[in-house]
Amino acid sequence: DSTRAINQSDEPESEEKQVGETHEFHLEHDKGRLWEFGWKCQACGEKQPFRFEQMRYEIIPGDDQASADTCRRVCPSCSHEYQDDVSTRRMLHDSIEENDGYILTREKGLRGYESFQGDAGMIWWIPWADDVLQKIEADRQMALGDHTKLMKWEQKRRARPWDMRKSIAETVI
């Protein structure tokens, strides 16, 4: 079989690229049809990839852990909310049986290239609150002018490339 499978989370960590440049690994990944690990809403039946943008939480001034502990996942189709507990995370992880849980999210791609991506929210044994806490801390560092934590969070937890042009205005403190 000549199909090439490119997994975004396999990317080596590097800060060597200049502003606006994309690592060659990302360019290779972008050649294939994109399959993202997803979940099916139990309320409306819609399937969607795991994405941090589906997380909702309140900012409690002076208490990052309490802020993170308010997190829940919200279906982008019907707004049904899912609490952060191990049984819910496991249920959502296992909710799509076909294609081993992967959803085709980009149909265009070079023949023979298949790209796979999985957001850290799919890992059922890691509380979503841990991810939210890391994001809150990364945003705080970004507001101080240090992009390191946010870059690592984006690359390792979201399996997405980092773009140095991201603005401080995108962060929440």
PDB file of C-alpha atoms in Angstrom:
ATOM      1  CA  ASP A   1       0.000   0.000   0.000  1.00  0.00           C
ATOM      2  CA  SER A   2       1.429   3.358  -1.001  1.00  0.00           C
ATOM      3  CA  THR A   3      -0.797   5.449   1.280  1.00  0.00           C
ATOM      4  CA  ARG A   4       1.152   7.755   3.565  1.00  0.00           C
ATOM      5  CA  ALA A   5      -0.299   8.357   7.006  1.00  0.00           C
ATOM      6  CA  ILE A   6       0.875  11.585   8.599  1.00  0.00           C
ATOM      7  CA  ASN A   7       0.036  12.052  12.282  1.00  0.00           C
ATOM      8  CA  GLN A   8       0.193  15.681  13.437  1.00  0.00           C
ATOM      9  CA  SER A   9       1.001  14.749  17.028  1.00  0.00           C
ATOM     10  CA  ASP A  10       4.255  13.088  15.885  1.00  0.00           C
ATOM     11  CA  GLU A  11       5.785  16.480  15.115  1.00  0.00           C
ATOM     12  CA  PRO A  12       9.131  17.254  16.740  1.00  0.00           C
ATOM     13  CA  GLU A  13       9.136  20.334  18.948  1.00  0.00           C
ATOM     14  CA  SER A  14      11.072  23.278  17.506  1.00  0.00           C
ATOM     15  CA  GLU A  15      11.173  27.050  17.837  1.00  0.00           C
ATOM     16  CA  GLU A  16      13.704  27.519  15.050  1.00  0.00           C
ATOM     17  CA  LYS A  17      11.258  28.774  12.395  1.00  0.00           C
ATOM     18  CA  GLN A  18      10.840  32.480  11.779  1.00  0.00           C
ATOM     19  CA  VAL A  19       7.646  34.526  12.078  1.00  0.00           C
ATOM     20  CA  GLY A  20       4.939  33.216   9.772  1.00  0.00           C
ATOM     21  CA  GLU A  21       6.916  30.204   8.560  1.00  0.00           C
ATOM     22  CA  THR A  22       5.401  26.760   8.660  1.00  0.00           C
ATOM     23  CA  HIS A  23       7.411  23.709   9.582  1.00  0.00           C
ATOM     24  CA  GLU A  24       7.852  21.297   6.644  1.00  0.00           C
ATOM     25  CA  PHE A  25       6.099  18.620   8.683  1.00  0.00           C
ATOM     26  CA  HIS A  26       2.910  20.720   8.639  1.00  0.00           C
ATOM     27  CA  LEU A  27       3.221  21.237   4.896  1.00  0.00           C
ATOM     28  CA  GLU A  28       3.441  17.458   4.456  1.00  0.00           C
ATOM     29  CA  HIS A  29       0.483  16.936   6.804  1.00  0.00           C
ATOM     30  CA  ASP A  30      -1.585  19.447   4.824  1.00  0.00           C
ATOM     31  CA  LYS A  31      -1.201  17.406   1.611  1.00  0.00           C
ATOM     32  CA  GLY A  32      -3.532  14.662   2.790  1.00  0.00           C
ATOM     33  CA  ARG A  33      -7.211  14.276   3.404  1.00  0.00           C
ATOM     34  CA  LEU A  34      -7.691  15.111   7.087  1.00  0.00           C
ATOM     35  CA  TRP A  35      -9.204  12.685   9.574  1.00  0.00           C
ATOM     36  CA  GLU A  36      -9.770  14.031  13.100  1.00  0.00           C
ATOM     37  CA  PHE A  37     -10.716  11.961  16.133  1.00  0.00           C
ATOM     38  CA  GLY A  38     -14.257  12.876  17.050  1.00  0.00           C
ATOM     39  CA  TRP A  39     -17.271  12.405  19.254  1.00  0.00           C
ATOM     40  CA  LYS A  40     -21.018  12.105  18.775  1.00  0.00           C
ATOM     41  CA  CYS A  41     -23.403  14.253  20.780  1.00  0.00           C
ATOM     42  CA  GLN A  42     -25.831  12.055  22.703  1.00  0.00           C
ATOM     43  CA  ALA A  43     -28.486  14.797  22.556  1.00  0.00           C
ATOM     44  CA  CYS A  44     -28.578  15.658  18.816  1.00  0.00           C
ATOM     45  CA  GLY A  45     -26.513  12.886  17.193  1.00  0.00           C
ATOM     46  CA  GLU A  46     -24.111  15.250  15.434  1.00  0.00           C
ATOM     47  CA  LYS A  47     -20.500  14.159  15.047  1.00  0.00           C
ATOM     48  CA  GLN A  48     -17.638  16.604  15.430  1.00  0.00           C
ATOM     49  CA  PRO A  49     -13.916  16.460  16.101  1.00  0.00           C
ATOM     50  CA  PHE A  50     -12.668  17.085  19.620  1.00  0.00           C
ATOM     51  CA  ARG A  51     -11.651  20.750  19.808  1.00  0.00           C
ATOM     52  CA  PHE A  52     -10.728  22.946  22.745  1.00  0.00           C
ATOM     53  CA  GLU A  53     -13.065  25.625  21.386  1.00  0.00           C
ATOM     54  CA  GLN A  54     -15.927  23.391  22.586  1.00  0.00           C
ATOM     55  CA  MET A  55     -14.831  23.911  26.203  1.00  0.00           C
ATOM     56  CA  ARG A  56     -16.634  26.448  28.380  1.00  0.00           C
ATOM     57  CA  TYR A  57     -15.428  27.628  31.775  1.00  0.00           C
ATOM     58  CA  GLU A  58     -15.749  30.612  34.054  1.00  0.00           C
ATOM     59  CA  ILE A  59     -12.795  32.728  35.074  1.00  0.00           C
ATOM     60  CA  ILE A  60     -12.710  33.034  38.857  1.00  0.00           C
ATOM     61  CA  PRO A  61     -10.263  35.845  39.657  1.00  0.00           C
ATOM     62  CA  GLY A  62      -7.317  34.682  41.729  1.00  0.00           C
ATOM     63  CA  ASP A  63      -8.184  30.987  41.585  1.00  0.00           C
ATOM     64  CA  ASP A  64      -7.017  29.211  38.436  1.00  0.00           C
ATOM     65  CA  GLN A  65      -7.910  25.747  39.742  1.00  0.00           C
ATOM     66  CA  ALA A  66     -11.461  26.786  40.626  1.00  0.00           C
ATOM     67  CA  SER A  67     -11.747  28.323  37.138  1.00  0.00           C
ATOM     68  CA  ALA A  68     -10.556  25.105  35.501  1.00  0.00           C
ATOM     69  CA  ASP A  69     -12.932  23.044  37.633  1.00  0.00           C
ATOM     70  CA  THR A  70     -15.924  24.828  36.048  1.00  0.00           C
ATOM     71  CA  CYS A  71     -15.112  23.394  32.613  1.00  0.00           C
ATOM     72  CA  ARG A  72     -17.503  21.399  30.483  1.00  0.00           C
ATOM     73  CA  ARG A  73     -17.668  20.419  26.809  1.00  0.00           C
ATOM     74  CA  VAL A  74     -20.484  21.970  24.770  1.00  0.00           C
ATOM     75  CA  CYS A  75     -21.888  20.508  21.558  1.00  0.00           C
ATOM     76  CA  PRO A  76     -21.448  23.119  18.808  1.00  0.00           C
ATOM     77  CA  SER A  77     -24.665  21.928  17.142  1.00  0.00           C
ATOM     78  CA  CYS A  78     -27.203  21.879  19.986  1.00  0.00           C
ATOM     79  CA  SER A  79     -25.349  23.424  22.986  1.00  0.00           C
ATOM     80  CA  HIS A  80     -25.811  20.298  25.122  1.00  0.00           C
ATOM     81  CA  GLU A  81     -23.252  20.365  27.945  1.00  0.00           C
ATOM     82  CA  TYR A  82     -21.081  17.485  29.153  1.00  0.00           C
ATOM     83  CA  GLN A  83     -19.524  17.551  32.607  1.00  0.00           C
ATOM     84  CA  ASP A  84     -15.857  16.741  33.146  1.00  0.00           C
ATOM     85  CA  ASP A  85     -15.876  13.293  34.726  1.00  0.00           C
ATOM     86  CA  VAL A  86     -14.215  10.059  33.664  1.00  0.00           C
ATOM     87  CA  SER A  87     -17.415   8.272  32.647  1.00  0.00           C
ATOM     88  CA  THR A  88     -18.514  11.170  30.406  1.00  0.00           C
ATOM     89  CA  ARG A  89     -15.071  11.534  28.835  1.00  0.00           C
ATOM     90  CA  ARG A  90     -14.944   7.777  28.153  1.00  0.00           C
ATOM     91  CA  MET A  91     -18.475   7.761  26.733  1.00  0.00           C
ATOM     92  CA  LEU A  92     -17.661  10.589  24.286  1.00  0.00           C
ATOM     93  CA  HIS A  93     -14.331   8.967  23.343  1.00  0.00           C
ATOM     94  CA  ASP A  94     -16.135   5.736  22.455  1.00  0.00           C
ATOM     95  CA  SER A  95     -19.193   7.374  20.833  1.00  0.00           C
ATOM     96  CA  ILE A  96     -18.116   6.919  17.186  1.00  0.00           C
ATOM     97  CA  GLU A  97     -17.458   3.327  16.161  1.00  0.00           C
ATOM     98  CA  GLU A  98     -16.894   3.670  12.407  1.00  0.00           C
ATOM     99  CA  ASN A  99     -13.379   4.525  11.169  1.00  0.00           C
ATOM    100  CA  ASP A 100     -12.015   3.893  14.676  1.00  0.00           C
ATOM    101  CA  GLY A 101     -13.549   7.181  15.826  1.00  0.00           C
ATOM    102  CA  TYR A 102     -12.048   9.372  13.091  1.00  0.00           C
ATOM    103  CA  ILE A 103     -14.154  11.834  11.084  1.00  0.00           C
ATOM    104  CA  LEU A 104     -13.149  13.035   7.632  1.00  0.00           C
ATOM    105  CA  THR A 105     -12.926  16.833   8.026  1.00  0.00           C
ATOM    106  CA  ARG A 106     -11.001  17.736   4.851  1.00  0.00           C
ATOM    107  CA  GLU A 107     -11.792  15.784   1.702  1.00  0.00           C
ATOM    108  CA  LYS A 108      -9.248  17.396  -0.580  1.00  0.00           C
ATOM    109  CA  GLY A 109      -5.847  15.808  -0.590  1.00  0.00           C
ATOM    110  CA  LEU A 110      -3.263  14.255  -2.799  1.00  0.00           C
ATOM    111  CA  ARG A 111      -3.928  10.688  -3.826  1.00  0.00           C
ATOM    112  CA  GLY A 112      -2.157   8.368  -1.428  1.00  0.00           C
ATOM    113  CA  TYR A 113      -1.967  10.871   1.454  1.00  0.00           C
ATOM    114  CA  GLU A 114      -4.079  10.475   4.593  1.00  0.00           C
ATOM    115  CA  SER A 115      -3.497  12.802   7.544  1.00  0.00           C
ATOM    116  CA  PHE A 116      -4.705  12.149  11.089  1.00  0.00           C
ATOM    117  CA  GLN A 117      -5.077  14.530  13.976  1.00  0.00           C
ATOM    118  CA  GLY A 118      -6.303  14.202  17.526  1.00  0.00           C
ATOM    119  CA  ASP A 119      -6.911  16.977  20.022  1.00  0.00           C
ATOM    120  CA  ALA A 120      -5.902  16.151  23.600  1.00  0.00           C
ATOM    121  CA  GLY A 121      -9.551  16.406  24.635  1.00  0.00           C
ATOM    122  CA  MET A 122     -10.019  12.929  23.174  1.00  0.00           C
ATOM    123  CA  ILE A 123      -7.846  11.350  25.874  1.00  0.00           C
ATOM    124  CA  TRP A 124     -10.531  10.150  28.276  1.00  0.00           C
ATOM    125  CA  TRP A 125      -8.289   9.515  31.299  1.00  0.00           C
ATOM    126  CA  ILE A 126      -7.003  13.127  31.428  1.00  0.00           C
ATOM    127  CA  PRO A 127      -9.471  15.585  32.996  1.00  0.00           C
ATOM    128  CA  TRP A 128     -10.474  18.449  30.728  1.00  0.00           C
ATOM    129  CA  ALA A 129      -9.851  20.714  33.733  1.00  0.00           C
ATOM    130  CA  ASP A 130      -6.115  19.912  33.482  1.00  0.00           C
ATOM    131  CA  ASP A 131      -6.136  21.166  29.897  1.00  0.00           C
ATOM    132  CA  VAL A 132      -8.085  24.304  30.839  1.00  0.00           C
ATOM    133  CA  LEU A 133      -5.643  25.018  33.671  1.00  0.00           C
ATOM    134  CA  GLN A 134      -2.715  24.792  31.250  1.00  0.00           C
ATOM    135  CA  LYS A 135      -4.510  27.180  28.874  1.00  0.00           C
ATOM    136  CA  ILE A 136      -5.176  29.723  31.623  1.00  0.00           C
ATOM    137  CA  GLU A 137      -1.502  29.630  32.646  1.00  0.00           C
ATOM    138  CA  ALA A 138      -0.345  29.870  29.017  1.00  0.00           C
ATOM    139  CA  ASP A 139      -2.612  32.864  28.368  1.00  0.00           C
ATOM    140  CA  ARG A 140      -1.217  34.614  31.434  1.00  0.00           C
ATOM    141  CA  GLN A 141       2.355  34.103  30.191  1.00  0.00           C
ATOM    142  CA  MET A 142       1.366  35.299  26.710  1.00  0.00           C
ATOM    143  CA  ALA A 143      -0.087  38.479  28.197  1.00  0.00           C
ATOM    144  CA  LEU A 144       3.340  39.089  29.755  1.00  0.00           C
ATOM    145  CA  GLY A 145       4.965  38.683  26.344  1.00  0.00           C
ATOM    146  CA  ASP A 146       6.191  35.092  26.681  1.00  0.00           C
ATOM    147  CA  HIS A 147       4.617  32.832  24.046  1.00  0.00           C
ATOM    148  CA  THR A 148       6.463  29.645  25.090  1.00  0.00           C
ATOM    149  CA  LYS A 149       3.695  27.995  27.157  1.00  0.00           C
ATOM    150  CA  LEU A 150       0.960  28.888  24.675  1.00  0.00           C
ATOM    151  CA  MET A 151       3.052  27.600  21.780  1.00  0.00           C
ATOM    152  CA  LYS A 152       3.684  24.278  23.547  1.00  0.00           C
ATOM    153  CA  TRP A 153       0.017  24.029  24.554  1.00  0.00           C
ATOM    154  CA  GLU A 154      -1.085  24.637  20.951  1.00  0.00           C
ATOM    155  CA  GLN A 155       1.407  22.179  19.464  1.00  0.00           C
ATOM    156  CA  LYS A 156       1.244  19.381  22.025  1.00  0.00           C
ATOM    157  CA  ARG A 157      -2.318  19.566  23.350  1.00  0.00           C
ATOM    158  CA  ARG A 158      -4.103  20.730  20.172  1.00  0.00           C
ATOM    159  CA  ALA A 159      -1.771  19.035  17.636  1.00  0.00           C
ATOM    160  CA  ARG A 160      -1.778  22.242  15.582  1.00  0.00           C
ATOM    161  CA  PRO A 161       1.074  24.286  14.163  1.00  0.00           C
ATOM    162  CA  TRP A 162       2.145  27.431  15.964  1.00  0.00           C
ATOM    163  CA  ASP A 163       2.001  30.731  14.114  1.00  0.00           C
ATOM    164  CA  MET A 164       4.214  33.408  15.656  1.00  0.00           C
ATOM    165  CA  ARG A 165       1.794  36.067  14.386  1.00  0.00           C
ATOM    166  CA  LYS A 166      -0.779  35.117  17.016  1.00  0.00           C
ATOM    167  CA  SER A 167      -1.661  38.219  18.928  1.00  0.00           C
ATOM    168  CA  ILE A 168      -1.850  38.824  22.654  1.00  0.00           C
ATOM    169  CA  ALA A 169      -5.403  40.024  22.049  1.00  0.00           C
ATOM    170  CA  GLU A 170      -6.465  36.408  21.481  1.00  0.00           C
ATOM    171  CA  THR A 171      -5.638  35.440  25.056  1.00  0.00           C
ATOM    172  CA  VAL A 172      -7.961  35.478  28.062  1.00  0.00           C
ATOM    173  CA  ILE A 173      -6.720  36.216  31.558  1.00  0.00           C
TER     174      ILE A 173
END
